[in-house]
Coordinates of C-alpha atoms and ligand atoms in Angstrom, one line a residue:
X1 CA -9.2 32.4 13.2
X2 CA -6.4 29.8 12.6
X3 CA -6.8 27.6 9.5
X4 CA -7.4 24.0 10.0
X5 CA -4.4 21.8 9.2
X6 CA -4.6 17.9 8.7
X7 CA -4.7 16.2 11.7
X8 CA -1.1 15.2 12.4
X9 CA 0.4 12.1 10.4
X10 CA -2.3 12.2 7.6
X11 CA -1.7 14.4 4.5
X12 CA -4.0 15.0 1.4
X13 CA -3.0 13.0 -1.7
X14 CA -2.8 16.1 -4.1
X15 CA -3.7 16.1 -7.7
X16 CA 0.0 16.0 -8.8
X17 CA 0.6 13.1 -6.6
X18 CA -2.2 11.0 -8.0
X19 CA -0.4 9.6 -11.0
X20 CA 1.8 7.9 -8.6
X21 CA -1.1 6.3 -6.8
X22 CA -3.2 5.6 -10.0
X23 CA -0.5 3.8 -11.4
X24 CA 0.6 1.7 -8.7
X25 CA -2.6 0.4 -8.0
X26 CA -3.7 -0.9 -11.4
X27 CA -0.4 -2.9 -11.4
X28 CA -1.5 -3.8 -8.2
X29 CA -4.7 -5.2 -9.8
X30 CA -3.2 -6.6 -12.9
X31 CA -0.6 -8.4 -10.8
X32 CA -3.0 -10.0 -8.8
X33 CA -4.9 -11.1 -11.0
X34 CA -2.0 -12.9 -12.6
X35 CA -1.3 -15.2 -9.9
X36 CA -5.2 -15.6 -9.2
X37 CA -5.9 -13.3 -6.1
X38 CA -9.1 -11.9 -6.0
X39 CA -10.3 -8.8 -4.3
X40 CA -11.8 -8.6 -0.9
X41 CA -13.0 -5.4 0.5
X42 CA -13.4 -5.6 4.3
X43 CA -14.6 -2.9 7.0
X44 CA -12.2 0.0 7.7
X45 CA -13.6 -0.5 11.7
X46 CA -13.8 -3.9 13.1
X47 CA -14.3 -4.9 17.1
X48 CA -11.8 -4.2 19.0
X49 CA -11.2 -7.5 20.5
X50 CA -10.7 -9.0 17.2
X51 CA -6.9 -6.9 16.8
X52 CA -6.4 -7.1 20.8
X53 CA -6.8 -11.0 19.9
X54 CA -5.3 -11.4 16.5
X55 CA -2.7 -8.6 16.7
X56 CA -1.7 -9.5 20.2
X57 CA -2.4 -7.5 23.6
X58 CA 1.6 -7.1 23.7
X59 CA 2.2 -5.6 20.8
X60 CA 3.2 -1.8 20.2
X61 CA 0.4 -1.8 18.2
X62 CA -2.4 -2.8 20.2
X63 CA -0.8 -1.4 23.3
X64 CA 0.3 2.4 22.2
X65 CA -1.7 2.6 18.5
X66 CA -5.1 2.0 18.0
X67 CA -7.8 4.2 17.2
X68 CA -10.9 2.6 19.1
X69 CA -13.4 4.3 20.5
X70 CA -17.0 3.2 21.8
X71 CA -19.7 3.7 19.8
X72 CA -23.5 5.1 20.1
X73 CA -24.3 1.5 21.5
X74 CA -21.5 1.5 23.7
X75 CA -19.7 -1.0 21.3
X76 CA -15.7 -1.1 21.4
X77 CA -15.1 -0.2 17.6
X78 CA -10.9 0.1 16.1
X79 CA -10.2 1.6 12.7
X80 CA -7.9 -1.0 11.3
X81 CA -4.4 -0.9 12.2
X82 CA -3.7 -3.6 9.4
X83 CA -5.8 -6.2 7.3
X84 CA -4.7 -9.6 8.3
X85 CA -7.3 -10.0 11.8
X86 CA -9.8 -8.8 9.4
X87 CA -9.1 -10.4 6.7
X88 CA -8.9 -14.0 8.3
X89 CA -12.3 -12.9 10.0
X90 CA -14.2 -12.9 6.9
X91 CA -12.4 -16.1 5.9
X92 CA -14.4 -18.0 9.2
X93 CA -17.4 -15.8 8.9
X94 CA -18.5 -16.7 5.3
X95 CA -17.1 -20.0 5.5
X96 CA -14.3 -20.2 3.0
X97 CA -13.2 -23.6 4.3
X98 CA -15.2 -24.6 1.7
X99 CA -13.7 -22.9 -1.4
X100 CA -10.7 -24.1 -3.3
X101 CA -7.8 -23.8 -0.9
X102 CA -5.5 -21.6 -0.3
X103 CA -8.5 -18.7 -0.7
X104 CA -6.3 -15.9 -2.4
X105 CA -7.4 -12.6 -1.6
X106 CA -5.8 -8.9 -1.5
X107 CA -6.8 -5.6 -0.4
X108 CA -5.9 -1.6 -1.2
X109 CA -7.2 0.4 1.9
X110 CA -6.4 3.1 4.6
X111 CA -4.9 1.7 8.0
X112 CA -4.7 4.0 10.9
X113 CA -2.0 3.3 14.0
X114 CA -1.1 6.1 16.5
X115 CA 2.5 6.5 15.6
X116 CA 5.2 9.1 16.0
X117 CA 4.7 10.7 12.4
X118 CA 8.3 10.9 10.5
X119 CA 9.3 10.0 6.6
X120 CA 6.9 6.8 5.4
X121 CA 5.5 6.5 8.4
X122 CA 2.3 8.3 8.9
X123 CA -1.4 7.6 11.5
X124 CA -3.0 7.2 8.1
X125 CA -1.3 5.0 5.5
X126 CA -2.3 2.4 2.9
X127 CA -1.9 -0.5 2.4
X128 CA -1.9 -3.3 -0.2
X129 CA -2.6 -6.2 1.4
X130 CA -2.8 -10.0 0.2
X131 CA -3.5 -13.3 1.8
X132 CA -3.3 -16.9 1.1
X133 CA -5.2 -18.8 4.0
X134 CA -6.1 -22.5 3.7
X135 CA -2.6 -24.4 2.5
X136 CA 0.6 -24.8 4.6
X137 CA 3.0 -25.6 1.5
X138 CA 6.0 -23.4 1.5
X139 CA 5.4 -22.9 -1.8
X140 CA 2.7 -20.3 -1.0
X141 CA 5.0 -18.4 1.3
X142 CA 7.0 -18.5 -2.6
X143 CA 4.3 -17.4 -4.1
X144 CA 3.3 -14.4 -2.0
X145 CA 6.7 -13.2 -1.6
X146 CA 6.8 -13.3 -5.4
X147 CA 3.6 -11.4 -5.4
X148 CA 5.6 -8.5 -3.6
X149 CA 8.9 -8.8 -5.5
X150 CA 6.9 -8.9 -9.3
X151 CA 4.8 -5.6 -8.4
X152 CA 8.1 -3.7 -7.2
X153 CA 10.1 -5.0 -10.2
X154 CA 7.1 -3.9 -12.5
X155 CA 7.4 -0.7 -10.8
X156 CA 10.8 -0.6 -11.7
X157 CA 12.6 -0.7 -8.2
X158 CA 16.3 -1.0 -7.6
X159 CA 18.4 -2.6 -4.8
X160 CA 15.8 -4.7 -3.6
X161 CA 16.4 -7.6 -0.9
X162 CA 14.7 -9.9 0.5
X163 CA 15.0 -10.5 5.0
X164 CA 14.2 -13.9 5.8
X165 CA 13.8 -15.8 9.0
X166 CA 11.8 -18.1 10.7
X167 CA 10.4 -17.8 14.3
X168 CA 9.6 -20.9 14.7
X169 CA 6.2 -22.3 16.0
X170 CA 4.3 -22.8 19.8
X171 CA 6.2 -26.0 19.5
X172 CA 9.8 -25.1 19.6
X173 CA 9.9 -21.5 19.7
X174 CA 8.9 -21.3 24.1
X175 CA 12.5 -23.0 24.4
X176 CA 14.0 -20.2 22.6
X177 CA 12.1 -17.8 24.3
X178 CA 13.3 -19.5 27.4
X179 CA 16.9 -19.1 26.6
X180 CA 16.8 -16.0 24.9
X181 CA 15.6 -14.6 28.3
X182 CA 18.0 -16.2 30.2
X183 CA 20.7 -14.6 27.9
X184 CA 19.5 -11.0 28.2
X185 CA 19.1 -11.3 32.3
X186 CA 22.5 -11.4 32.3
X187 CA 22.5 -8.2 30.5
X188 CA 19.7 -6.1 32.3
X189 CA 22.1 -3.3 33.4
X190 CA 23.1 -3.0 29.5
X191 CA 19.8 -3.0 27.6
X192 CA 17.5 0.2 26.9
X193 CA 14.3 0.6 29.0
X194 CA 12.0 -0.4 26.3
X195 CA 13.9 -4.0 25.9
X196 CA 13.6 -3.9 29.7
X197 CA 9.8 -3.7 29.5
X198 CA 10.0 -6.4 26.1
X199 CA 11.8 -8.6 28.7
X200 CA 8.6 -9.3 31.0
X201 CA 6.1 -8.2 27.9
X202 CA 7.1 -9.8 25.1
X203 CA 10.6 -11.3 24.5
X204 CA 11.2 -11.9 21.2
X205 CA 10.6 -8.2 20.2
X206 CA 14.0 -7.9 22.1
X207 CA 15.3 -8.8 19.0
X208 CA 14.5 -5.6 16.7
X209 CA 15.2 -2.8 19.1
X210 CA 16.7 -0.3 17.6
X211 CA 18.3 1.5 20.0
X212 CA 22.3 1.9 19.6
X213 CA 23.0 0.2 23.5
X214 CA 20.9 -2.8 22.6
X215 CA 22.9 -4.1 19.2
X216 CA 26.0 -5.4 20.3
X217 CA 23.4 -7.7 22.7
X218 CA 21.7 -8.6 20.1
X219 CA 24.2 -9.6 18.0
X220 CA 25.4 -12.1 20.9
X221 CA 21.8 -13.5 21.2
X222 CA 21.1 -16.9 20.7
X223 CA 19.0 -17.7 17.3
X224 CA 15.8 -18.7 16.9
X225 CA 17.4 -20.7 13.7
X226 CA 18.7 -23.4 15.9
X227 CA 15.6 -24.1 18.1
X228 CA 13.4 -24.9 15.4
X229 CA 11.9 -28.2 15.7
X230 CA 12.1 -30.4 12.1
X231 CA 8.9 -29.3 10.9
X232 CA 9.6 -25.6 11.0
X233 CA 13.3 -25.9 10.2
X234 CA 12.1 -27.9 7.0
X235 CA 9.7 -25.6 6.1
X236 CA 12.3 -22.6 5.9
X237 CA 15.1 -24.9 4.2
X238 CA 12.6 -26.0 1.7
X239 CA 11.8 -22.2 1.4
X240 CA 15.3 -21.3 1.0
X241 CA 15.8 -23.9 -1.3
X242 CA 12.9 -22.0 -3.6
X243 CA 14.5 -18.5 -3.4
X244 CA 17.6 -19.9 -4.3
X245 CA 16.6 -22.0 -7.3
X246 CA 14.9 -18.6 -8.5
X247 CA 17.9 -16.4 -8.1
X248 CA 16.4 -14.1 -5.6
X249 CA 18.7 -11.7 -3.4
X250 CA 18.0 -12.7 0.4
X251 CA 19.7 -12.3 3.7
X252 CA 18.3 -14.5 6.8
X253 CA 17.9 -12.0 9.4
X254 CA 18.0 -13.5 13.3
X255 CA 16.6 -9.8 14.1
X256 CA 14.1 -10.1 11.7
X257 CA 10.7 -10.9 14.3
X258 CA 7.9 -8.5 12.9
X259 CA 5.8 -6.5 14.9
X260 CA 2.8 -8.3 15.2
X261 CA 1.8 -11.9 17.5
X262 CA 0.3 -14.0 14.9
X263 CA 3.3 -15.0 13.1
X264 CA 4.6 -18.1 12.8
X265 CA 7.7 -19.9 11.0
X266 CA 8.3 -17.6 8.0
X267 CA 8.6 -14.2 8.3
X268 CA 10.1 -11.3 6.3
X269 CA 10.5 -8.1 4.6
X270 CA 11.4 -6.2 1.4
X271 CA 14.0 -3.6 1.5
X272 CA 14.7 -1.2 -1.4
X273 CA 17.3 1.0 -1.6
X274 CA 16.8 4.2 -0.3
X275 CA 14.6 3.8 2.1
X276 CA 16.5 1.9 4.6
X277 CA 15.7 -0.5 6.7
X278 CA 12.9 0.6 9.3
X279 CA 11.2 1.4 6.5
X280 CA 11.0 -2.2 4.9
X281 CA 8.4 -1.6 1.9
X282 CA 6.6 -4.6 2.4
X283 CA 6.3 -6.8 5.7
X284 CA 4.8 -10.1 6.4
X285 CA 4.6 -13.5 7.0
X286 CA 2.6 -17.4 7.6
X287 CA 0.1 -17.1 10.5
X288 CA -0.8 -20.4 11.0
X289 CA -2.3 -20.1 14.5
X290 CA -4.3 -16.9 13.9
X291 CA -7.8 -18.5 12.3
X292 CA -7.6 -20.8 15.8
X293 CA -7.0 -18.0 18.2
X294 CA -10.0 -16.1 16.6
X295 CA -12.5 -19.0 16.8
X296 CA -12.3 -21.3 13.9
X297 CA -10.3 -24.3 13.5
X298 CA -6.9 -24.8 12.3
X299 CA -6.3 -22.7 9.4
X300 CA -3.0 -22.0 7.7
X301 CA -1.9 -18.9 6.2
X302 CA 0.5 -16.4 4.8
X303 CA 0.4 -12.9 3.2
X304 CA 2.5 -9.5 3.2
X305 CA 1.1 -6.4 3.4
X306 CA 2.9 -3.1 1.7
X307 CA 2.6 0.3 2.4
X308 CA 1.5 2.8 -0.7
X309 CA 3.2 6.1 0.3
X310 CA 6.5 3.8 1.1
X311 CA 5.9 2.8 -2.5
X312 CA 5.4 6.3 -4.0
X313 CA 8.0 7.5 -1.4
X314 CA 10.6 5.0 -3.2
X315 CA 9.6 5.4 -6.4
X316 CA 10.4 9.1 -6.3
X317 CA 14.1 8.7 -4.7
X318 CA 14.7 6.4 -7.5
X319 CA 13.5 9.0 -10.0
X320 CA 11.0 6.4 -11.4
X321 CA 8.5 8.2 -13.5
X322 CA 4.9 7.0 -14.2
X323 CA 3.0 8.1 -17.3
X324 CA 0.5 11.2 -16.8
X325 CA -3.2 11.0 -16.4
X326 CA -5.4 11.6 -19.6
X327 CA -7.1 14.7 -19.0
X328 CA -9.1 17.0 -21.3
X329 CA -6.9 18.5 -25.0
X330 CA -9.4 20.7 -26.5
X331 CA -11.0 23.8 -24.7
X332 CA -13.8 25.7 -26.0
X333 CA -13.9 29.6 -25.8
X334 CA -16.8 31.4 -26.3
X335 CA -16.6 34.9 -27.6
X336 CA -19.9 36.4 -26.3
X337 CA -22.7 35.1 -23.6
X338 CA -24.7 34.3 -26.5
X339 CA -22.2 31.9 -27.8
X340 CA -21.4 30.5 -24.3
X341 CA -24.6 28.2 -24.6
X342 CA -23.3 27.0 -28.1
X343 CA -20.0 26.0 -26.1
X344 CA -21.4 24.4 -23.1
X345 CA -23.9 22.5 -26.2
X346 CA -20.6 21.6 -28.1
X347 CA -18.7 20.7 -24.6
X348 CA -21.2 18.6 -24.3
X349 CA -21.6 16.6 -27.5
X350 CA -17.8 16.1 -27.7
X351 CA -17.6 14.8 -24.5
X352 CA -20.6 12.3 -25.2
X353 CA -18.1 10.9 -28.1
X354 CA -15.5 10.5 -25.4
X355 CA -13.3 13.7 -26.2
X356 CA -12.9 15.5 -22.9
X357 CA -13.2 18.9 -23.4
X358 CA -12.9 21.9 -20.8
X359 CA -15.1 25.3 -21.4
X360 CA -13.7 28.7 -19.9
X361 CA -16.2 30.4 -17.2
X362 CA -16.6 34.2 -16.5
X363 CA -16.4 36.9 -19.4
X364 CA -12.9 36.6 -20.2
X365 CA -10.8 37.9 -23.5
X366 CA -10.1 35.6 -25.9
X367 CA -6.6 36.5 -25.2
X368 CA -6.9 35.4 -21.7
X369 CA -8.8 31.8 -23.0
X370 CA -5.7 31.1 -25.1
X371 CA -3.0 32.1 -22.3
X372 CA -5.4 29.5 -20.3
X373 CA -5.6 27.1 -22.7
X374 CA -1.4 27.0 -23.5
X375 CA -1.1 26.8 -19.5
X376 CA -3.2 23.5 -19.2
X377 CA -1.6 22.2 -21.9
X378 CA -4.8 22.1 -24.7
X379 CA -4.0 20.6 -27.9
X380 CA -7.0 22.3 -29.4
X381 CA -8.9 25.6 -28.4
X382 CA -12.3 26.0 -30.4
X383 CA -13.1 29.8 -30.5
X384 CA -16.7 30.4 -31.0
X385 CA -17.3 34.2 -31.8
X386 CA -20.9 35.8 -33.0
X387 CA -20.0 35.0 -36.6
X388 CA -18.6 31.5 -36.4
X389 CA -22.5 31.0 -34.6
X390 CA -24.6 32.5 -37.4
X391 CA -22.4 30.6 -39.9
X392 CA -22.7 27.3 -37.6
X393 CA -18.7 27.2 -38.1
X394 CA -16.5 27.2 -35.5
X395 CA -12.5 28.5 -35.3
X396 CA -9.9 25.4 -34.5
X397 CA -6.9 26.9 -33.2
X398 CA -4.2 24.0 -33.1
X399 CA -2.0 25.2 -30.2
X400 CA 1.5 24.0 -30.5
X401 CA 1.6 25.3 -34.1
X402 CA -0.5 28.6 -33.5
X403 CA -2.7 28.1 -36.6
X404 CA -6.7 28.3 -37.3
X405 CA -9.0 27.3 -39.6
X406 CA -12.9 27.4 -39.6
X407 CA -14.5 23.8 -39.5
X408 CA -18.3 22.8 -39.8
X409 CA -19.9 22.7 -36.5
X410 CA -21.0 19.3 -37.6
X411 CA -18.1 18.2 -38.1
X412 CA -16.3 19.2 -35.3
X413 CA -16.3 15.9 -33.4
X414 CA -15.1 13.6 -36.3
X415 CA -12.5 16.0 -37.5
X416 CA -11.4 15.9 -33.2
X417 CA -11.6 12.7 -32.9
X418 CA -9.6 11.4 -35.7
X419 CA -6.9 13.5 -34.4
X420 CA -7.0 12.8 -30.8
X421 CA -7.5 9.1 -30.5
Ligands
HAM501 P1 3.3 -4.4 9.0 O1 4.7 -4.7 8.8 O2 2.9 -3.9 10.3 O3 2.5 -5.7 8.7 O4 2.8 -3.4 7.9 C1 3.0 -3.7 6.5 C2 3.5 -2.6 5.7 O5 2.7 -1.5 5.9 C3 4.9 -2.1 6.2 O6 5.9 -2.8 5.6 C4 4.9 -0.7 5.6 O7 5.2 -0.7 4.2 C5 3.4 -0.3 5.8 N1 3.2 0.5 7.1 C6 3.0 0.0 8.3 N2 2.8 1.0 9.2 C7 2.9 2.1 8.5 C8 2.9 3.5 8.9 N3 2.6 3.9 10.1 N4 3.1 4.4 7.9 C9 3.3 4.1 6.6 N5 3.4 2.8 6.2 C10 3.2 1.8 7.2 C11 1.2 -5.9 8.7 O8 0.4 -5.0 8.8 C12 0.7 -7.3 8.4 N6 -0.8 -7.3 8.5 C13 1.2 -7.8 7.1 C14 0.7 -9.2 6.8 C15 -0.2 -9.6 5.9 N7 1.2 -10.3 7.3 C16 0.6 -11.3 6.8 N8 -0.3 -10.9 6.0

């Protein structure tokens, strides 16, 4: 019989990979916290109407990606393709109107969208999500984008960039959208089928095709820059005007549109070199429409949401390293059966002191313990032979330095710790 393999575009976080993930997200909690977001845990499967409303029927995702099934009571069900509907649902549902505003929240969780899997793009990823809803001061879109650029400094990224733009608001941006199509029907016969199908479906998606036949196009295309009506065009200069006063690298990016419907003026991205840019390591946005269009009343927002193998995935072509973690120095080898209760009795009272401590199973040599204990990297093996019990002594074999001594069995754990901690 075959083995079972992961299903396509997920893959097991392994053991060696988890110093990576630890380590990213208790900077992700530590950062956080310093700019006062607090942690909000939502379901991993929402109704599906909530995404096909928030997210936006046009969109790739809710169109091609989702994972929704109906359940046992014939209720539509989605596994999250991202956090934001969900996020903004809680919001409404426990009435955070009433909280200090903006409400500052983030989120570490799975996300599932049916994608073609390829590098840092997977049907299972993670993501680190945060949110400020409640305040419509660029100075929040500041403050969330500086939430994303402190983590990835911390982390110790290089090359990073900010894309900027603005698209603009259901004010001014249907004029744009009424121009931009005008523009590309006079280039029909030169745009790729997709773009053709973006044309009727969703028009300013035109603007980050990819494909090769579509970028001179888009290059000509008319920008959403210059239809913004004053309040959106002051919001982004006023924006600007922040990035600039604190020295961060940006580039306003006409293509730059995002993926998802419920944007609105700001919008952008965080490249870092070496992953390129359809792989932006962070995405997001102010959604200032999206509490409305899922029942409540007007709500401003903005938040960014990052993607934790893109992270990891970065952070290993940039050779960043991230410190080991702790795991158990000293390994107790019994020489007999009759000593092996003695270890497990030991194994147990160091680790109640907080000294991990690993025993050896099956009847092995004490040869073989040792060539175990050098290849997991002990610090300490306590040997524990028929004498060493009757005595109530056991042997401490110091690894690195190959030497032993006998030690009280009572004083095992003081004489440990004082060395280990
Ligand atoms: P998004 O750009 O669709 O935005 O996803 C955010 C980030 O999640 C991406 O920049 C990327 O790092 C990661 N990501 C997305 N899809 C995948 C995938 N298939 N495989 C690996 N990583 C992926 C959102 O989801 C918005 N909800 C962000 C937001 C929050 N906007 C406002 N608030």
């Amino acid at each position: 019989m075959a083995l079972f393999s992961a299903p396509r575009g997920t893959q097991d976080i392994l053991p060696e990979d988890q110093p990576y993930w630890r380590h990213i997200q208790e900077r992700i909690h530590y950062i956080a916290q310093l700019y006062g977001y607090q942690q909000l845990d939502t379901p991993i499967f929402e109704a599906t109407a909530l995404f096909k409303r928030g997210v936006g029927e046009t969109t790739d995702i809710v169109e091609k990606e989702m994972y929704s099934f109906l359940d046992k009571g014939g209720d539509s069900i989605t596994l999250r393709p991202e956090f934001t509907a969900g996020v903004v649902r809680a919001y409404l549902e426990h009435g955070m109107h009433v909280r200090p505003q903006p409400v500052k929240v983030y989120s570490i969780g799975p996300c599932f969208r049916y994608e073609r899997p390829q590098a840092g793009r997977y049907r299972q990823h993670h993501q680190f999500n945060v949110e400020a809803i409640g305040e419509q001061d660029p100075a929040v879109d500041l403050e969330v984008m500086s939430v994303a650029w402190h983590l990835y400094e911390d982390l110790g990224f290089k090359g990073l960039s900010f894309q900027v733009n603005s698209i603009g608001c259901p004010k001014c941006r249907p004029e744009f959208l009424k121009v931009l199509v005008e523009y590309y029907q006079g280039h029909v016969d030169d745009i790729c089928d997709d773009c053709r199908r973006r044309l009727k479906r969703n028009p300013l998606r035109l603007l980050d095709c990819k494909a090769e036949r579509c970028q001179p196009i888009i290059d000509g295309a008319p920008s959403m820059r210059e239809y913004l009506c004053d309040e959106c065009a002051e919001h982004f200069q006023t924006l600007l005007g922040y990035l600039d006063a604190l020295g961060r690298p940006y580039t306003v990016s006409h293509r730059l549109v995002r993926g998802l419907d419920y944007y609105t003026k700001t919008v952008f991205e965080v490249w870092a070199e070496g992953i390129g840019a359809q792989n932006a390591v962070c995405g997001g946005g102010r959604y200032d429409g999206l509490a409305e269009v899922l029942g409540g009343p007007p709500t401003p927002g903005v938040g960014f949401a990052s993607g934790l193998e893109r992270i990891v995935l970065t952070m290993k072509h940039q050779g960043i390293e991230v410190p080991a973690l702790p795991s158990p120095q000293v390994m107790i080898a019994p020489l007999s059966q009759q000593t092996k209760v003695m270890a497990m009795k030991l194994a147990g009272d160091l680790r109640t002191a907080g000294i991990g401590a690993l025993t050896s199973f099956g009847d092995r040599s004490l040869k073989a313990q040792l060539r175990q204990a050098n290849r997991q990297g002990m610090a300490y093996t306590l040997i524990i032979g028929e004498n060493e019990a009757e005595s109530g002594q056991v042997t401490v074999r110091d690894m690195a330095r190959g030497e032993q001594h006998s030690i009280a069995l009572e004083e095992v754990t003081s004489w440990l710790s004082q060395r280990l901690m």
